[in-house]
mmCIF file of C-alpha atoms and ligand atoms in Angstrom:
data_model
loop_
_atom_site.group_PDB
_atom_site.id
_atom_site.type_symbol
_atom_site.label_atom_id
_atom_site.label_comp_id
_atom_site.label_asym_id
_atom_site.label_seq_id
_atom_site.Cartn_x
_atom_site.Cartn_y
_atom_site.Cartn_z
ATOM 1 C CA UNK A 1 -145.628 -75.864 112.000
ATOM 2 C CA UNK A 2 -148.434 -74.226 114.026
ATOM 3 C CA UNK A 3 -147.356 -71.121 115.935
ATOM 4 C CA UNK A 4 -148.635 -70.413 119.469
ATOM 5 C CA UNK A 5 -150.948 -67.828 117.871
ATOM 6 C CA UNK A 6 -152.405 -70.499 115.536
ATOM 7 C CA UNK A 7 -152.912 -72.954 118.394
ATOM 8 C CA UNK A 8 -154.814 -70.341 120.395
ATOM 9 C CA UNK A 9 -156.741 -68.925 117.431
ATOM 10 C CA UNK A 10 -157.927 -72.284 116.106
ATOM 11 C CA UNK A 11 -159.755 -73.228 119.299
ATOM 12 C CA UNK A 12 -161.626 -70.036 119.996
ATOM 13 C CA UNK A 13 -162.928 -66.812 118.537
ATOM 14 C CA UNK A 14 -160.646 -63.808 118.276
ATOM 15 C CA UNK A 15 -162.844 -61.709 120.565
ATOM 16 C CA UNK A 16 -162.824 -64.360 123.298
ATOM 17 C CA UNK A 17 -159.033 -64.523 122.998
ATOM 18 C CA UNK A 18 -158.758 -60.759 123.287
ATOM 19 C CA UNK A 19 -160.939 -60.876 126.402
ATOM 20 C CA UNK A 20 -158.711 -63.645 127.798
ATOM 21 C CA UNK A 21 -155.539 -61.632 127.037
ATOM 22 C CA UNK A 22 -156.995 -58.685 128.956
ATOM 23 C CA UNK A 23 -157.381 -60.955 132.000
ATOM 24 C CA UNK A 24 -154.119 -62.922 132.099
ATOM 25 C CA UNK A 25 -151.255 -61.459 134.141
ATOM 26 C CA UNK A 26 -147.827 -63.064 133.763
ATOM 27 C CA UNK A 27 -145.796 -62.930 136.985
ATOM 28 C CA UNK A 28 -142.270 -61.906 135.966
ATOM 29 C CA UNK A 29 -140.595 -63.640 138.892
ATOM 30 C CA UNK A 30 -137.091 -63.252 137.507
ATOM 31 C CA UNK A 31 -133.954 -62.026 139.289
ATOM 32 C CA UNK A 32 -132.955 -59.102 137.063
ATOM 33 C CA UNK A 33 -133.844 -56.847 134.146
ATOM 34 C CA UNK A 34 -131.453 -58.570 131.754
ATOM 35 C CA UNK A 35 -133.313 -61.861 132.152
ATOM 36 C CA UNK A 36 -136.622 -60.021 131.694
ATOM 37 C CA UNK A 37 -135.378 -58.548 128.400
ATOM 38 C CA UNK A 38 -134.329 -62.038 127.285
ATOM 39 C CA UNK A 39 -137.629 -63.549 128.400
ATOM 40 C CA UNK A 40 -140.181 -61.137 126.916
ATOM 41 C CA UNK A 41 -139.509 -61.940 123.227
ATOM 42 C CA UNK A 42 -140.157 -65.599 124.124
ATOM 43 C CA UNK A 43 -143.788 -64.657 124.878
ATOM 44 C CA UNK A 44 -144.155 -63.776 121.175
ATOM 45 C CA UNK A 45 -146.713 -61.053 121.909
ATOM 46 C CA UNK A 46 -149.147 -63.448 123.602
ATOM 47 C CA UNK A 47 -149.613 -61.390 126.766
ATOM 48 C CA UNK A 48 -150.300 -57.767 127.604
ATOM 49 C CA UNK A 49 -150.225 -57.788 131.429
ATOM 50 C CA UNK A 50 -147.034 -58.322 133.435
ATOM 51 C CA UNK A 51 -146.599 -58.516 137.196
ATOM 52 C CA UNK A 52 -143.461 -57.135 138.834
ATOM 53 C CA UNK A 53 -142.989 -58.598 142.288
ATOM 54 C CA UNK A 54 -140.459 -58.155 145.042
ATOM 55 C CA UNK A 55 -137.674 -60.213 143.458
ATOM 56 C CA UNK A 56 -137.541 -58.152 140.267
ATOM 57 C CA UNK A 57 -138.374 -54.794 141.862
ATOM 58 C CA UNK A 58 -135.582 -55.129 144.425
ATOM 59 C CA UNK A 59 -133.107 -56.028 141.664
ATOM 60 C CA UNK A 60 -134.173 -53.674 138.889
ATOM 61 C CA UNK A 61 -135.838 -50.792 140.754
ATOM 62 C CA UNK A 62 -138.584 -48.465 139.527
ATOM 63 C CA UNK A 63 -136.946 -48.164 136.078
ATOM 64 C CA UNK A 64 -138.222 -51.630 135.148
ATOM 65 C CA UNK A 65 -141.821 -50.390 135.502
ATOM 66 C CA UNK A 66 -141.388 -47.519 133.050
ATOM 67 C CA UNK A 67 -139.462 -49.793 130.679
ATOM 68 C CA UNK A 68 -142.344 -52.286 130.579
ATOM 69 C CA UNK A 69 -144.993 -49.566 130.303
ATOM 70 C CA UNK A 70 -143.074 -47.916 127.439
ATOM 71 C CA UNK A 71 -142.957 -51.309 125.720
ATOM 72 C CA UNK A 72 -146.756 -51.329 125.740
ATOM 73 C CA UNK A 73 -147.477 -53.623 128.701
ATOM 74 C CA UNK A 74 -149.894 -52.974 131.538
ATOM 75 C CA UNK A 75 -148.052 -53.485 134.801
ATOM 76 C CA UNK A 76 -149.205 -54.926 138.105
ATOM 77 C CA UNK A 77 -146.773 -53.820 140.824
ATOM 78 C CA UNK A 78 -147.024 -56.530 143.472
ATOM 79 C CA UNK A 79 -145.227 -54.945 146.431
ATOM 80 C CA UNK A 80 -147.658 -56.318 149.061
ATOM 81 C CA UNK A 81 -147.199 -53.252 151.268
ATOM 82 C CA UNK A 82 -147.740 -53.918 154.980
ATOM 83 C CA UNK A 83 -146.558 -51.267 157.448
ATOM 84 C CA UNK A 84 -147.884 -48.444 159.606
ATOM 85 C CA UNK A 85 -150.443 -46.228 157.829
ATOM 86 C CA UNK A 86 -148.065 -43.268 157.328
ATOM 87 C CA UNK A 87 -145.376 -45.438 155.734
ATOM 88 C CA UNK A 88 -147.790 -47.268 153.444
ATOM 89 C CA UNK A 89 -149.402 -43.972 152.394
ATOM 90 C CA UNK A 90 -145.962 -42.636 151.450
ATOM 91 C CA UNK A 91 -145.131 -45.785 149.495
ATOM 92 C CA UNK A 92 -148.468 -45.609 147.645
ATOM 93 C CA UNK A 93 -147.708 -41.998 146.674
ATOM 94 C CA UNK A 94 -144.237 -42.781 145.330
ATOM 95 C CA UNK A 95 -145.468 -45.955 143.608
ATOM 96 C CA UNK A 96 -148.228 -43.898 141.979
ATOM 97 C CA UNK A 97 -145.632 -42.009 139.923
ATOM 98 C CA UNK A 98 -144.293 -45.148 138.224
ATOM 99 C CA UNK A 99 -147.016 -45.945 135.689
ATOM 100 C CA UNK A 100 -148.263 -49.248 137.114
ATOM 101 C CA UNK A 101 -151.982 -49.998 136.787
ATOM 102 C CA UNK A 102 -152.386 -52.222 139.861
ATOM 103 C CA UNK A 103 -150.634 -52.153 143.260
ATOM 104 C CA UNK A 104 -150.995 -54.562 146.184
ATOM 105 C CA UNK A 105 -151.027 -54.080 149.930
ATOM 106 C CA UNK A 106 -151.838 -56.587 152.676
ATOM 107 C CA UNK A 107 -155.377 -56.377 154.028
ATOM 108 C CA UNK A 108 -153.934 -57.687 157.305
ATOM 109 C CA UNK A 109 -152.415 -54.223 157.784
ATOM 110 C CA UNK A 110 -155.866 -53.252 159.055
ATOM 111 C CA UNK A 111 -158.531 -50.659 158.246
ATOM 112 C CA UNK A 112 -156.431 -47.605 159.201
ATOM 113 C CA UNK A 113 -153.641 -48.709 156.892
ATOM 114 C CA UNK A 114 -156.039 -49.430 154.020
ATOM 115 C CA UNK A 115 -157.761 -46.108 154.550
ATOM 116 C CA UNK A 116 -154.463 -44.201 154.519
ATOM 117 C CA UNK A 117 -153.467 -46.015 151.329
ATOM 118 C CA UNK A 118 -156.757 -45.146 149.620
ATOM 119 C CA UNK A 119 -156.443 -41.501 150.654
ATOM 120 C CA UNK A 120 -152.880 -41.407 149.345
ATOM 121 C CA UNK A 121 -153.945 -42.924 146.021
ATOM 122 C CA UNK A 122 -156.841 -40.456 145.737
ATOM 123 C CA UNK A 123 -154.389 -37.575 146.115
ATOM 124 C CA UNK A 124 -152.285 -38.691 143.128
ATOM 125 C CA UNK A 125 -153.189 -37.993 139.489
ATOM 126 C CA UNK A 126 -152.309 -41.396 138.034
ATOM 127 C CA UNK A 127 -152.573 -43.775 140.983
ATOM 128 C CA UNK A 128 -152.845 -47.509 140.310
ATOM 129 C CA UNK A 129 -155.918 -49.421 141.456
ATOM 130 C CA UNK A 130 -155.166 -50.728 144.942
ATOM 131 C CA UNK A 131 -155.651 -54.436 145.595
ATOM 132 C CA UNK A 132 -155.843 -55.799 149.120
ATOM 133 C CA UNK A 133 -154.194 -59.206 149.461
ATOM 134 C CA UNK A 134 -156.385 -61.384 151.673
ATOM 135 C CA UNK A 135 -154.765 -64.753 152.490
ATOM 136 C CA UNK A 136 -151.781 -65.792 150.361
ATOM 137 C CA UNK A 137 -152.530 -68.679 147.995
ATOM 138 C CA UNK A 138 -149.505 -70.486 149.461
ATOM 139 C CA UNK A 139 -151.267 -70.724 152.859
ATOM 140 C CA UNK A 140 -153.523 -73.598 153.920
ATOM 141 C CA UNK A 141 -155.394 -73.947 157.226
ATOM 142 C CA UNK A 142 -152.299 -75.301 158.980
ATOM 143 C CA UNK A 143 -150.124 -72.400 157.870
ATOM 144 C CA UNK A 144 -152.800 -69.937 158.896
ATOM 145 C CA UNK A 145 -153.214 -71.565 162.326
ATOM 146 C CA UNK A 146 -149.456 -71.250 162.827
ATOM 147 C CA UNK A 147 -149.821 -67.464 162.536
ATOM 148 C CA UNK A 148 -152.462 -67.430 165.288
ATOM 149 C CA UNK A 149 -155.524 -67.393 163.041
ATOM 150 C CA UNK A 150 -157.796 -70.307 164.000
ATOM 151 C CA UNK A 151 -160.375 -70.086 161.211
ATOM 152 C CA UNK A 152 -159.901 -71.679 157.786
ATOM 153 C CA UNK A 153 -158.661 -69.535 154.858
ATOM 154 C CA UNK A 154 -162.169 -69.044 153.409
ATOM 155 C CA UNK A 155 -163.444 -67.405 156.621
ATOM 156 C CA UNK A 156 -160.346 -65.248 157.018
ATOM 157 C CA UNK A 157 -160.528 -64.146 153.375
ATOM 158 C CA UNK A 158 -164.154 -63.127 153.830
ATOM 159 C CA UNK A 159 -163.401 -61.248 157.054
ATOM 160 C CA UNK A 160 -160.551 -59.312 155.408
ATOM 161 C CA UNK A 161 -162.587 -58.569 152.285
ATOM 162 C CA UNK A 162 -165.551 -57.254 154.305
ATOM 163 C CA UNK A 163 -163.130 -55.086 156.292
ATOM 164 C CA UNK A 164 -161.578 -53.780 153.066
ATOM 165 C CA UNK A 165 -164.941 -53.101 151.446
ATOM 166 C CA UNK A 166 -166.033 -51.134 154.509
ATOM 167 C CA UNK A 167 -163.133 -48.690 154.069
ATOM 168 C CA UNK A 168 -163.630 -48.415 150.304
ATOM 169 C CA UNK A 169 -161.286 -51.014 148.768
ATOM 170 C CA UNK A 170 -162.561 -52.170 145.388
ATOM 171 C CA UNK A 171 -159.969 -54.795 144.522
ATOM 172 C CA UNK A 172 -158.814 -57.959 146.280
ATOM 173 C CA UNK A 173 -156.363 -60.794 145.776
ATOM 174 C CA UNK A 174 -157.717 -64.190 146.794
ATOM 175 C CA UNK A 175 -157.571 -67.799 145.635
ATOM 176 C CA UNK A 176 -160.094 -69.373 143.285
ATOM 177 C CA UNK A 177 -161.447 -71.267 146.299
ATOM 178 C CA UNK A 178 -162.855 -68.015 147.697
ATOM 179 C CA UNK A 179 -163.515 -66.017 144.536
ATOM 180 C CA UNK A 180 -167.149 -67.113 144.082
ATOM 181 C CA UNK A 181 -167.862 -66.221 147.721
ATOM 182 C CA UNK A 182 -166.100 -62.830 147.338
ATOM 183 C CA UNK A 183 -167.848 -62.097 144.047
ATOM 184 C CA UNK A 184 -171.196 -62.458 145.852
ATOM 185 C CA UNK A 185 -170.063 -60.206 148.692
ATOM 186 C CA UNK A 186 -168.248 -57.583 146.607
ATOM 187 C CA UNK A 187 -170.509 -57.318 143.559
ATOM 188 C CA UNK A 188 -169.630 -57.121 139.893
ATOM 189 C CA UNK A 189 -167.559 -53.928 139.974
ATOM 190 C CA UNK A 190 -164.820 -55.168 142.312
ATOM 191 C CA UNK A 191 -161.632 -56.604 140.793
ATOM 192 C CA UNK A 192 -160.787 -60.095 142.034
ATOM 193 C CA UNK A 193 -157.225 -61.031 141.168
ATOM 194 C CA UNK A 194 -156.498 -64.739 141.505
ATOM 195 C CA UNK A 195 -153.011 -66.316 141.695
ATOM 196 C CA UNK A 196 -152.388 -70.002 142.376
ATOM 197 C CA UNK A 197 -153.450 -70.860 138.825
ATOM 198 C CA UNK A 198 -152.341 -74.248 137.585
ATOM 199 C CA UNK A 199 -153.515 -75.841 134.322
ATOM 200 C CA UNK A 200 -154.414 -79.523 134.810
ATOM 201 C CA UNK A 201 -151.318 -81.688 135.274
ATOM 202 C CA UNK A 202 -148.919 -78.804 136.010
ATOM 203 C CA UNK A 203 -146.745 -78.797 139.179
ATOM 204 C CA UNK A 204 -148.260 -76.958 142.159
ATOM 205 C CA UNK A 205 -144.844 -75.751 143.425
ATOM 206 C CA UNK A 206 -145.341 -73.941 146.767
ATOM 207 C CA UNK A 207 -148.978 -73.045 146.077
ATOM 208 C CA UNK A 208 -151.722 -74.613 148.239
ATOM 209 C CA UNK A 209 -155.077 -73.131 147.201
ATOM 210 C CA UNK A 210 -154.884 -73.719 143.453
ATOM 211 C CA UNK A 211 -157.325 -73.976 140.548
ATOM 212 C CA UNK A 212 -157.320 -74.353 136.788
ATOM 213 C CA UNK A 213 -157.858 -71.245 134.641
ATOM 214 C CA UNK A 214 -161.359 -72.524 133.794
ATOM 215 C CA UNK A 215 -162.425 -72.958 137.409
ATOM 216 C CA UNK A 216 -160.977 -69.606 138.464
ATOM 217 C CA UNK A 217 -162.964 -67.789 135.750
ATOM 218 C CA UNK A 218 -166.117 -69.793 136.505
ATOM 219 C CA UNK A 219 -165.698 -68.721 140.143
ATOM 220 C CA UNK A 220 -165.726 -65.038 139.245
ATOM 221 C CA UNK A 221 -162.048 -64.098 138.916
ATOM 222 C CA UNK A 222 -161.421 -60.820 137.089
ATOM 223 C CA UNK A 223 -157.719 -61.500 136.440
ATOM 224 C CA UNK A 224 -155.623 -64.663 136.628
ATOM 225 C CA UNK A 225 -151.981 -64.423 137.740
ATOM 226 C CA UNK A 226 -149.697 -67.090 136.293
ATOM 227 C CA UNK A 227 -145.974 -67.259 136.973
ATOM 228 C CA UNK A 228 -143.933 -70.444 136.767
ATOM 229 C CA UNK A 229 -146.300 -72.379 134.439
ATOM 230 C CA UNK A 230 -145.433 -69.748 131.786
ATOM 231 C CA UNK A 231 -142.109 -68.216 132.843
ATOM 232 C CA UNK A 232 -140.379 -71.550 133.520
ATOM 233 C CA UNK A 233 -141.970 -73.382 130.580
ATOM 234 C CA UNK A 234 -139.601 -74.597 127.844
ATOM 235 C CA UNK A 235 -141.746 -72.632 125.368
ATOM 236 C CA UNK A 236 -143.398 -69.754 127.233
ATOM 237 C CA UNK A 237 -145.432 -68.567 124.218
ATOM 238 C CA UNK A 238 -146.967 -72.029 123.774
ATOM 239 C CA UNK A 239 -147.695 -72.315 127.506
ATOM 240 C CA UNK A 240 -149.346 -68.874 127.469
ATOM 241 C CA UNK A 241 -151.301 -69.735 124.306
ATOM 242 C CA UNK A 242 -152.662 -72.918 125.897
ATOM 243 C CA UNK A 243 -153.771 -70.998 128.999
ATOM 244 C CA UNK A 244 -155.326 -68.239 126.874
ATOM 245 C CA UNK A 245 -157.157 -70.811 124.805
ATOM 246 C CA UNK A 246 -158.533 -72.465 127.952
ATOM 247 C CA UNK A 247 -159.550 -69.050 129.324
ATOM 248 C CA UNK A 248 -161.221 -68.053 126.058
ATOM 249 C CA UNK A 249 -163.217 -71.297 126.012
ATOM 250 C CA UNK A 250 -164.297 -70.725 129.600
ATOM 251 C CA UNK A 251 -165.325 -67.144 128.795
ATOM 252 C CA UNK A 252 -167.448 -68.343 125.866
ATOM 253 C CA UNK A 253 -169.491 -70.826 127.904
HETATM 254 O O1 C5P B 301 -145.400 -69.102 139.865
HETATM 255 P P1 C5P B 301 -146.802 -68.854 140.383
HETATM 256 O O2 C5P B 301 -147.867 -68.948 139.302
HETATM 257 O O3 C5P B 301 -147.109 -69.667 141.600
HETATM 258 O O4 C5P B 301 -146.745 -67.321 140.833
HETATM 259 C C1 C5P B 301 -147.808 -66.690 141.473
HETATM 260 C C2 C5P B 301 -147.484 -65.240 141.654
HETATM 261 O O5 C5P B 301 -148.562 -64.614 142.322
HETATM 262 C C3 C5P B 301 -146.231 -64.967 142.470
HETATM 263 O O6 C5P B 301 -145.570 -63.858 141.861
HETATM 264 C C4 C5P B 301 -146.735 -64.577 143.831
HETATM 265 O O7 C5P B 301 -145.932 -63.601 144.450
HETATM 266 C C5 C5P B 301 -148.108 -63.981 143.513
HETATM 267 N N1 C5P B 301 -149.111 -64.090 144.566
HETATM 268 C C6 C5P B 301 -149.552 -65.295 145.079
HETATM 269 N N2 C5P B 301 -150.491 -65.338 146.074
HETATM 270 C C7 C5P B 301 -151.036 -64.211 146.524
HETATM 271 C C8 C5P B 301 -150.625 -62.987 145.993
HETATM 272 C C9 C5P B 301 -149.663 -62.964 144.999
HETATM 273 O O8 C5P B 301 -149.070 -66.349 144.632
HETATM 274 N N3 C5P B 301 -151.988 -64.248 147.424
#
C-alpha cells in the first residue's frame, strides 16, 4: 500500500516537496500537550513547521514550545498580542526566550504598539520574526462593519500593512484574497503568512476568506497555515501529503 510519502513523492520532485514542506505550517489547535504527543506521530514526519496558538499555549504553557523545538520542529507562536505598547513589549521579550521562530501581534494595536514590539525584539538575542495580523481570515465585510470599520477587508488589510511597513514590520498575516496585493506593496523580502487554507471540497468551518493551497501560493503567500484539514483528518499524514503535493505542483509551475 502506498504511504503518504509515496503519494507525495510520486506527483512531484523531491526538491519541490522540500520547498513545500518549508512553507506549510500545521496549526496544532489541540487542548493539551498529551493530545499533541499522540497527534505528532500521526503526521509521519510530513511536516516541519507547527503553530502553537492560544488554546494549546494556555493549557501547556511555554514548556510545549521547547518540547517541540527540541523535537526538531520550527515553531510559530500565534499569541496575537494586542495591548498597550509597554505590555506587548514585555510579552515579546519573554516570548523571545522560548525558541519560537515566528510570533504574532495584532496590527490593530497601532503604530506605537508595533514599534515597541519591534524594539523589544531587537533587544533580544534570539527573537522570533514578528508578524502583524491584519484582518482575521474568519472576518468578512459584515463582521468588519460590526466592529466599526466601514471598508471591506481588502482595504483594511492594505491600510494595516502600510502602517506596519512604515514602522518597520516585515511580516504580515493576511488571507489569500489580499496576498497578491500585499506582495506588490511589501516586496519580495516580506513574509506573508496565510491561514484560511482549504483544499477543494474541504469544509470551510468558521473561515470566511479562504483559498486553496495552489491559489494562496500563486497569490504570493510565503507560508500556508493549515489546521483542521490536517489535524482533524482521519489520516493526518495523508491529508498533509496531499496538501504538500498540491503545493509542490504549484511551486513548480
Ligand atoms: O483550522 P484552520 O485551518 O481554520 O486553522 C487556522 C489557524 O490559523 C487557526 O489556528 C487560527 O487561529 C489561525 N489564524 C487564522 N486567521 C488569522 C490568523 C491566524 O485563522 N488571521
